[in-house]
Amino acid sequence: MPNAKGLEKIIIVDDEWESPIVTAVRRRLDEEGWHTLVIVPEAGGSIGDEFEASALYAIEEELPVGVLLDIRLGEYREDQFKGLEILQKIVEQHPKLPVLMFTQYAQGPDRERAVRGSLKWDAPVDFIDKLASPDEVVLRLRRLIGRTPEIIPIGGDLYLDANAKAVYVKRGEDSVIVDDIHGMKFEIIRELAATWYRSPGELVPFSRLERYSEGEEARASLRVRIREIKVSLGRALGVAFGAGDLIINVRDQGYRLVPPKT
Amino acid sequence: MLWWLRIFAGLVLVGGVVGLALAPFIGKSLFVELWGVEPLSYLGGLLVVAALGGTTLTYYLPRLLGRDKAEVDTDQQTAEKWGQLTQQYFELFNHDLGRPLRRILGKERELRLLLQSSESELYPEVKGLLDEIESQTPSFRLMMSNIQVMVQLEAPNLPIKIQPVEPTELIRRIVDRYSLLASEAHKEITWWSEPTEFGLIYCDGSAIEHIVTNLVDNTVRFATEHVEIKLTKNLTDFFVRVWDDGPGIPPHYAQHIFDRGWTPEVARSEEKTSSGLGLFIAHTLAKKYGGDLTLESISAPEPDHHTTFLLSLPLNGNATALESS
């Protein structure tokens, strides 16, 4: 499968960059296709100030698509909220750069709350507990960065290529195109996969899918197309998808993609 | 102000006592006698009585007329300072307690990776143990948040932070947090909003997130396979319906579900598996913000059993909440 993110970079600013918890997040971001760069300050001077200078320089030089920034950058009292100072500088200098703040508090102390309150509601800045799982960090970054990639994996053996407007199945080192998934059927699976990519549990309502169906009986037509997609993908994988697999109907409200487990 | 009056009365008292003490020696030589007694004794006695009376009044008059505003303000400031201090200590405690937990989690994730990358297959028992460690994290995060919210609720003058909130993003975050946990337990969470483009609401986002997190935490634990979250609104309110297909809550338990510290184990005299604070806090917060949290549960044979929590809050309800607070 081609790299989903190309050379998109994520800068990680964390004084515990070698700790297992940050390493696990970094590894997961690398798996996701992002190229992670860790800020390691030069020795000497105040740790917090070194992080600030190095982080702002790296942002100018590397042009990342996002920054993962810890609030606490050292044990000195003045560095306990250094990340918030760096955030304010990033927001001033790069207002569109997505920043995900690592916080170590349940709801954030007064100073953190004040910074949150001072940000515009649509600022690309979000806060996440440092105990969050790497998957949670990835999902939050996906939404914060906002772009849906050209390549979206659907489980371990399938992937969707938006450029080629096709779904592929992996065969060893190679990939083979899945027949019969084109036109409106491709648009349906793309809509479902894009929503799953940003928010795995989110339902795609009928209103968004029915534009990819024809005739007066749009709902019935959509049902038929969904069944055909499941048959085509099932044939490619050598399985038969039932009503509760791959694309499921929830309470007659809409459909949700459930990528097959490998 | 009262202290200045007391100091003045003290000076008057000293003057009175000095007058009374000197009267036998110099009173007759300085003044003409009045009714058989020299006037310095009258003057001294008068000053002593006035000083004692004035001092007494400074203590009792404010209580009779209502408390002195300055003192009330001081009490309020002290309470607020105490609240802030408690919060600061809690944050310190939370941070320090989180440090070893982050280490444990980091090591568990490293171990999982090492085992996955080794040639031999990962034993289901070992995977189960690692999953068990990982699954404790959301519980820990929620427990710390619950304690922090309890501290805030007990503090005087809890500030209400009104901000524009995108409720759909709020639900996404909660689902992100619980999806992995649910998936490991072979359960799944589905959510949707009606209308699809829900728009912004004006409320205290962290309070809403806290309420819904507690509801989702509860339903994920008790669901058999499915949890559903539905976000809807009408002209005045918005609603979050959290549903699970679990065995349901019997009526004699349902009446206690929002009680502080209550868990089903309490009723069965068993060891508690949770603090019993989550639903109590969720209910208290919903009421505080001018809304409500209700329960509908059917404890019946399959497939009819389920539990639904319905949270309703004003779309622009902070005005109500502010007035009441």
PDB file of N, CA, C and O in Angstrom, chain B residues 134-178:
ATOM      1  N   GLU B 134      -4.331  -2.092  30.116  1.00  0.00           N
ATOM      2  CA  GLU B 134      -4.722  -0.970  29.252  1.00  0.00           C
ATOM      3  C   GLU B 134      -6.139  -0.489  29.583  1.00  0.00           C
ATOM      4  O   GLU B 134      -6.398   0.714  29.581  1.00  0.00           O
ATOM      5  N   SER B 135      -7.018  -1.447  29.893  1.00  0.00           N
ATOM      6  CA  SER B 135      -8.421  -1.073  30.115  1.00  0.00           C
ATOM      7  C   SER B 135      -8.621  -0.300  31.414  1.00  0.00           C
ATOM      8  O   SER B 135      -9.661   0.317  31.617  1.00  0.00           O
ATOM      9  N   GLN B 136      -7.632  -0.347  32.315  1.00  0.00           N
ATOM     10  CA  GLN B 136      -7.777   0.395  33.570  1.00  0.00           C
ATOM     11  C   GLN B 136      -7.552   1.895  33.357  1.00  0.00           C
ATOM     12  O   GLN B 136      -7.921   2.707  34.207  1.00  0.00           O
ATOM     13  N   THR B 137      -6.918   2.250  32.223  1.00  0.00           N
ATOM     14  CA  THR B 137      -6.578   3.662  32.011  1.00  0.00           C
ATOM     15  C   THR B 137      -7.807   4.568  31.926  1.00  0.00           C
ATOM     16  O   THR B 137      -7.865   5.577  32.629  1.00  0.00           O
ATOM     17  N   PRO B 138      -8.817   4.247  31.073  1.00  0.00           N
ATOM     18  CA  PRO B 138      -9.986   5.138  31.058  1.00  0.00           C
ATOM     19  C   PRO B 138     -10.636   5.246  32.436  1.00  0.00           C
ATOM     20  O   PRO B 138     -11.106   6.319  32.815  1.00  0.00           O
ATOM     21  N   SER B 139     -10.628   4.138  33.193  1.00  0.00           N
ATOM     22  CA  SER B 139     -11.233   4.183  34.542  1.00  0.00           C
ATOM     23  C   SER B 139     -10.466   5.156  35.425  1.00  0.00           C
ATOM     24  O   SER B 139     -11.051   5.939  36.169  1.00  0.00           O
ATOM     25  N   PHE B 140      -9.119   5.096  35.329  1.00  0.00           N
ATOM     26  CA  PHE B 140      -8.297   5.983  36.136  1.00  0.00           C
ATOM     27  C   PHE B 140      -8.543   7.444  35.748  1.00  0.00           C
ATOM     28  O   PHE B 140      -8.724   8.317  36.598  1.00  0.00           O
ATOM     29  N   ARG B 141      -8.564   7.689  34.432  1.00  0.00           N
ATOM     30  CA  ARG B 141      -8.773   9.068  33.963  1.00  0.00           C
ATOM     31  C   ARG B 141     -10.117   9.607  34.435  1.00  0.00           C
ATOM     32  O   ARG B 141     -10.230  10.749  34.880  1.00  0.00           O
ATOM     33  N   LEU B 142     -11.141   8.746  34.358  1.00  0.00           N
ATOM     34  CA  LEU B 142     -12.470   9.189  34.774  1.00  0.00           C
ATOM     35  C   LEU B 142     -12.529   9.384  36.286  1.00  0.00           C
ATOM     36  O   LEU B 142     -13.131  10.341  36.779  1.00  0.00           O
ATOM     37  N   MET B 143     -11.877   8.484  37.024  1.00  0.00           N
ATOM     38  CA  MET B 143     -11.889   8.591  38.489  1.00  0.00           C
ATOM     39  C   MET B 143     -11.265   9.926  38.912  1.00  0.00           C
ATOM     40  O   MET B 143     -11.812  10.633  39.765  1.00  0.00           O
ATOM     41  N   MET B 144     -10.117  10.288  38.295  1.00  0.00           N
ATOM     42  CA  MET B 144      -9.458  11.543  38.663  1.00  0.00           C
ATOM     43  C   MET B 144     -10.349  12.737  38.308  1.00  0.00           C
ATOM     44  O   MET B 144     -10.458  13.683  39.082  1.00  0.00           O
ATOM     45  N   SER B 145     -10.994  12.662  37.132  1.00  0.00           N
ATOM     46  CA  SER B 145     -11.901  13.760  36.755  1.00  0.00           C
ATOM     47  C   SER B 145     -13.065  13.849  37.737  1.00  0.00           C
ATOM     48  O   SER B 145     -13.473  14.938  38.124  1.00  0.00           O
ATOM     49  N   ASN B 146     -13.597  12.693  38.124  1.00  0.00           N
ATOM     50  CA  ASN B 146     -14.738  12.693  39.047  1.00  0.00           C
ATOM     51  C   ASN B 146     -14.361  13.329  40.380  1.00  0.00           C
ATOM     52  O   ASN B 146     -15.119  14.120  40.940  1.00  0.00           O
ATOM     53  N   ILE B 147     -13.170  12.976  40.881  1.00  0.00           N
ATOM     54  CA  ILE B 147     -12.757  13.555  42.164  1.00  0.00           C
ATOM     55  C   ILE B 147     -12.585  15.067  42.011  1.00  0.00           C
ATOM     56  O   ILE B 147     -13.015  15.843  42.868  1.00  0.00           O
ATOM     57  N   GLN B 148     -12.001  15.468  40.882  1.00  0.00           N
ATOM     58  CA  GLN B 148     -11.797  16.903  40.676  1.00  0.00           C
ATOM     59  C   GLN B 148     -13.142  17.655  40.599  1.00  0.00           C
ATOM     60  O   GLN B 148     -13.292  18.727  41.185  1.00  0.00           O
ATOM     61  N   VAL B 149     -14.108  17.051  39.908  1.00  0.00           N
ATOM     62  CA  VAL B 149     -15.412  17.708  39.801  1.00  0.00           C
ATOM     63  C   VAL B 149     -16.098  17.737  41.169  1.00  0.00           C
ATOM     64  O   VAL B 149     -16.749  18.722  41.530  1.00  0.00           O
ATOM     65  N   MET B 150     -15.917  16.681  41.955  1.00  0.00           N
ATOM     66  CA  MET B 150     -16.486  16.671  43.312  1.00  0.00           C
ATOM     67  C   MET B 150     -15.928  17.841  44.119  1.00  0.00           C
ATOM     68  O   MET B 150     -16.669  18.535  44.820  1.00  0.00           O
ATOM     69  N   VAL B 151     -14.616  18.043  44.024  1.00  0.00           N
ATOM     70  CA  VAL B 151     -13.983  19.152  44.751  1.00  0.00           C
ATOM     71  C   VAL B 151     -14.584  20.477  44.287  1.00  0.00           C
ATOM     72  O   VAL B 151     -14.917  21.346  45.090  1.00  0.00           O
ATOM     73  N   GLN B 152     -14.774  20.596  42.958  1.00  0.00           N
ATOM     74  CA  GLN B 152     -15.338  21.843  42.430  1.00  0.00           C
ATOM     75  C   GLN B 152     -16.780  22.042  42.884  1.00  0.00           C
ATOM     76  O   GLN B 152     -17.185  23.155  43.206  1.00  0.00           O
ATOM     77  N   LEU B 153     -17.534  20.943  42.896  1.00  0.00           N
ATOM     78  CA  LEU B 153     -18.943  21.068  43.289  1.00  0.00           C
ATOM     79  C   LEU B 153     -19.084  21.471  44.750  1.00  0.00           C
ATOM     80  O   LEU B 153     -20.017  22.163  45.142  1.00  0.00           O
ATOM     81  N   GLU B 154     -18.149  21.017  45.585  1.00  0.00           N
ATOM     82  CA  GLU B 154     -18.203  21.353  47.012  1.00  0.00           C
ATOM     83  C   GLU B 154     -17.752  22.796  47.245  1.00  0.00           C
ATOM     84  O   GLU B 154     -18.099  23.400  48.248  1.00  0.00           O
ATOM     85  N   ALA B 155     -16.940  23.333  46.314  1.00  0.00           N
ATOM     86  CA  ALA B 155     -16.396  24.681  46.512  1.00  0.00           C
ATOM     87  C   ALA B 155     -17.504  25.722  46.358  1.00  0.00           C
ATOM     88  O   ALA B 155     -18.447  25.519  45.603  1.00  0.00           O
ATOM     89  N   PRO B 156     -17.407  26.854  47.099  1.00  0.00           N
ATOM     90  CA  PRO B 156     -18.422  27.893  46.945  1.00  0.00           C
ATOM     91  C   PRO B 156     -18.240  28.600  45.609  1.00  0.00           C
ATOM     92  O   PRO B 156     -17.138  28.652  45.067  1.00  0.00           O
ATOM     93  N   ASN B 157     -19.336  29.131  45.083  1.00  0.00           N
ATOM     94  CA  ASN B 157     -19.317  29.934  43.858  1.00  0.00           C
ATOM     95  C   ASN B 157     -18.633  29.227  42.689  1.00  0.00           C
ATOM     96  O   ASN B 157     -17.692  29.747  42.103  1.00  0.00           O
ATOM     97  N   LEU B 158     -19.091  28.034  42.375  1.00  0.00           N
ATOM     98  CA  LEU B 158     -18.544  27.307  41.222  1.00  0.00           C
ATOM     99  C   LEU B 158     -18.742  28.143  39.965  1.00  0.00           C
ATOM    100  O   LEU B 158     -19.865  28.482  39.608  1.00  0.00           O
ATOM    101  N   PRO B 159     -17.649  28.531  39.295  1.00  0.00           N
ATOM    102  CA  PRO B 159     -17.841  29.375  38.112  1.00  0.00           C
ATOM    103  C   PRO B 159     -18.418  28.579  36.946  1.00  0.00           C
ATOM    104  O   PRO B 159     -18.061  27.420  36.750  1.00  0.00           O
ATOM    105  N   ILE B 160     -19.329  29.200  36.214  1.00  0.00           N
ATOM    106  CA  ILE B 160     -19.906  28.552  35.042  1.00  0.00           C
ATOM    107  C   ILE B 160     -19.247  29.155  33.813  1.00  0.00           C
ATOM    108  O   ILE B 160     -19.290  30.362  33.619  1.00  0.00           O
ATOM    109  N   LYS B 161     -18.585  28.289  33.038  1.00  0.00           N
ATOM    110  CA  LYS B 161     -17.810  28.796  31.907  1.00  0.00           C
ATOM    111  C   LYS B 161     -18.614  28.632  30.624  1.00  0.00           C
ATOM    112  O   LYS B 161     -18.727  27.538  30.111  1.00  0.00           O
ATOM    113  N   ILE B 162     -19.175  29.725  30.154  1.00  0.00           N
ATOM    114  CA  ILE B 162     -19.978  29.651  28.927  1.00  0.00           C
ATOM    115  C   ILE B 162     -19.049  29.790  27.729  1.00  0.00           C
ATOM    116  O   ILE B 162     -18.218  30.682  27.699  1.00  0.00           O
ATOM    117  N   GLN B 163     -19.182  28.881  26.788  1.00  0.00           N
ATOM    118  CA  GLN B 163     -18.347  28.941  25.600  1.00  0.00           C
ATOM    119  C   GLN B 163     -19.078  28.272  24.442  1.00  0.00           C
ATOM    120  O   GLN B 163     -19.952  27.436  24.672  1.00  0.00           O
ATOM    121  N   PRO B 164     -18.763  28.650  23.203  1.00  0.00           N
ATOM    122  CA  PRO B 164     -19.381  27.921  22.096  1.00  0.00           C
ATOM    123  C   PRO B 164     -18.795  26.514  22.019  1.00  0.00           C
ATOM    124  O   PRO B 164     -17.581  26.348  22.087  1.00  0.00           O
ATOM    125  N   VAL B 165     -19.647  25.545  21.932  1.00  0.00           N
ATOM    126  CA  VAL B 165     -19.203  24.140  21.945  1.00  0.00           C
ATOM    127  C   VAL B 165     -19.808  23.418  20.744  1.00  0.00           C
ATOM    128  O   VAL B 165     -20.971  23.631  20.409  1.00  0.00           O
ATOM    129  N   GLU B 166     -19.001  22.577  20.114  1.00  0.00           N
ATOM    130  CA  GLU B 166     -19.484  21.753  19.008  1.00  0.00           C
ATOM    131  C   GLU B 166     -19.812  20.386  19.620  1.00  0.00           C
ATOM    132  O   GLU B 166     -18.897  19.584  19.864  1.00  0.00           O
ATOM    133  N   PRO B 167     -21.070  20.097  19.889  1.00  0.00           N
ATOM    134  CA  PRO B 167     -21.384  18.866  20.631  1.00  0.00           C
ATOM    135  C   PRO B 167     -20.993  17.592  19.890  1.00  0.00           C
ATOM    136  O   PRO B 167     -20.658  16.595  20.514  1.00  0.00           O
ATOM    137  N   THR B 168     -21.003  17.628  18.551  1.00  0.00           N
ATOM    138  CA  THR B 168     -20.651  16.415  17.813  1.00  0.00           C
ATOM    139  C   THR B 168     -19.171  16.059  18.063  1.00  0.00           C
ATOM    140  O   THR B 168     -18.824  14.899  18.219  1.00  0.00           O
ATOM    141  N   GLU B 169     -18.305  17.069  18.130  1.00  0.00           N
ATOM    142  CA  GLU B 169     -16.890  16.812  18.382  1.00  0.00           C
ATOM    143  C   GLU B 169     -16.698  16.271  19.804  1.00  0.00           C
ATOM    144  O   GLU B 169     -15.852  15.404  20.048  1.00  0.00           O
ATOM    145  N   LEU B 170     -17.523  16.785  20.690  1.00  0.00           N
ATOM    146  CA  LEU B 170     -17.459  16.319  22.077  1.00  0.00           C
ATOM    147  C   LEU B 170     -17.792  14.810  22.163  1.00  0.00           C
ATOM    148  O   LEU B 170     -17.110  14.042  22.839  1.00  0.00           O
ATOM    149  N   ILE B 171     -18.819  14.396  21.423  1.00  0.00           N
ATOM    150  CA  ILE B 171     -19.191  12.973  21.421  1.00  0.00           C
ATOM    151  C   ILE B 171     -18.077  12.151  20.750  1.00  0.00           C
ATOM    152  O   ILE B 171     -17.718  11.068  21.225  1.00  0.00           O
ATOM    153  N   ARG B 172     -17.507  12.696  19.666  1.00  0.00           N
ATOM    154  CA  ARG B 172     -16.412  11.978  18.974  1.00  0.00           C
ATOM    155  C   ARG B 172     -15.281  11.668  19.949  1.00  0.00           C
ATOM    156  O   ARG B 172     -14.737  10.574  19.964  1.00  0.00           O
ATOM    157  N   ARG B 173     -14.903  12.667  20.751  1.00  0.00           N
ATOM    158  CA  ARG B 173     -13.788  12.474  21.689  1.00  0.00           C
ATOM    159  C   ARG B 173     -14.082  11.355  22.683  1.00  0.00           C
ATOM    160  O   ARG B 173     -13.221  10.543  22.992  1.00  0.00           O
ATOM    161  N   ILE B 174     -15.309  11.340  23.175  1.00  0.00           N
ATOM    162  CA  ILE B 174     -15.665  10.325  24.165  1.00  0.00           C
ATOM    163  C   ILE B 174     -15.650   8.945  23.506  1.00  0.00           C
ATOM    164  O   ILE B 174     -15.157   7.978  24.085  1.00  0.00           O
ATOM    165  N   VAL B 175     -16.175   8.878  22.284  1.00  0.00           N
ATOM    166  CA  VAL B 175     -16.199   7.591  21.571  1.00  0.00           C
ATOM    167  C   VAL B 175     -14.761   7.143  21.270  1.00  0.00           C
ATOM    168  O   VAL B 175     -14.434   5.962  21.409  1.00  0.00           O
ATOM    169  N   ASP B 176     -13.887   8.088  20.886  1.00  0.00           N
ATOM    170  CA  ASP B 176     -12.466   7.749  20.667  1.00  0.00           C
ATOM    171  C   ASP B 176     -11.910   7.042  21.895  1.00  0.00           C
ATOM    172  O   ASP B 176     -11.199   6.047  21.797  1.00  0.00           O
ATOM    173  N   ARG B 177     -12.212   7.616  23.065  1.00  0.00           N
ATOM    174  CA  ARG B 177     -11.617   7.109  24.302  1.00  0.00           C
ATOM    175  C   ARG B 177     -12.095   5.699  24.636  1.00  0.00           C
ATOM    176  O   ARG B 177     -11.339   4.876  25.133  1.00  0.00           O
ATOM    177  N   TYR B 178     -13.383   5.422  24.333  1.00  0.00           N
ATOM    178  CA  TYR B 178     -13.947   4.135  24.756  1.00  0.00           C
ATOM    179  C   TYR B 178     -14.006   3.082  23.649  1.00  0.00           C
ATOM    180  O   TYR B 178     -14.306   1.927  23.935  1.00  0.00           O
TER     181      TYR B 178
END
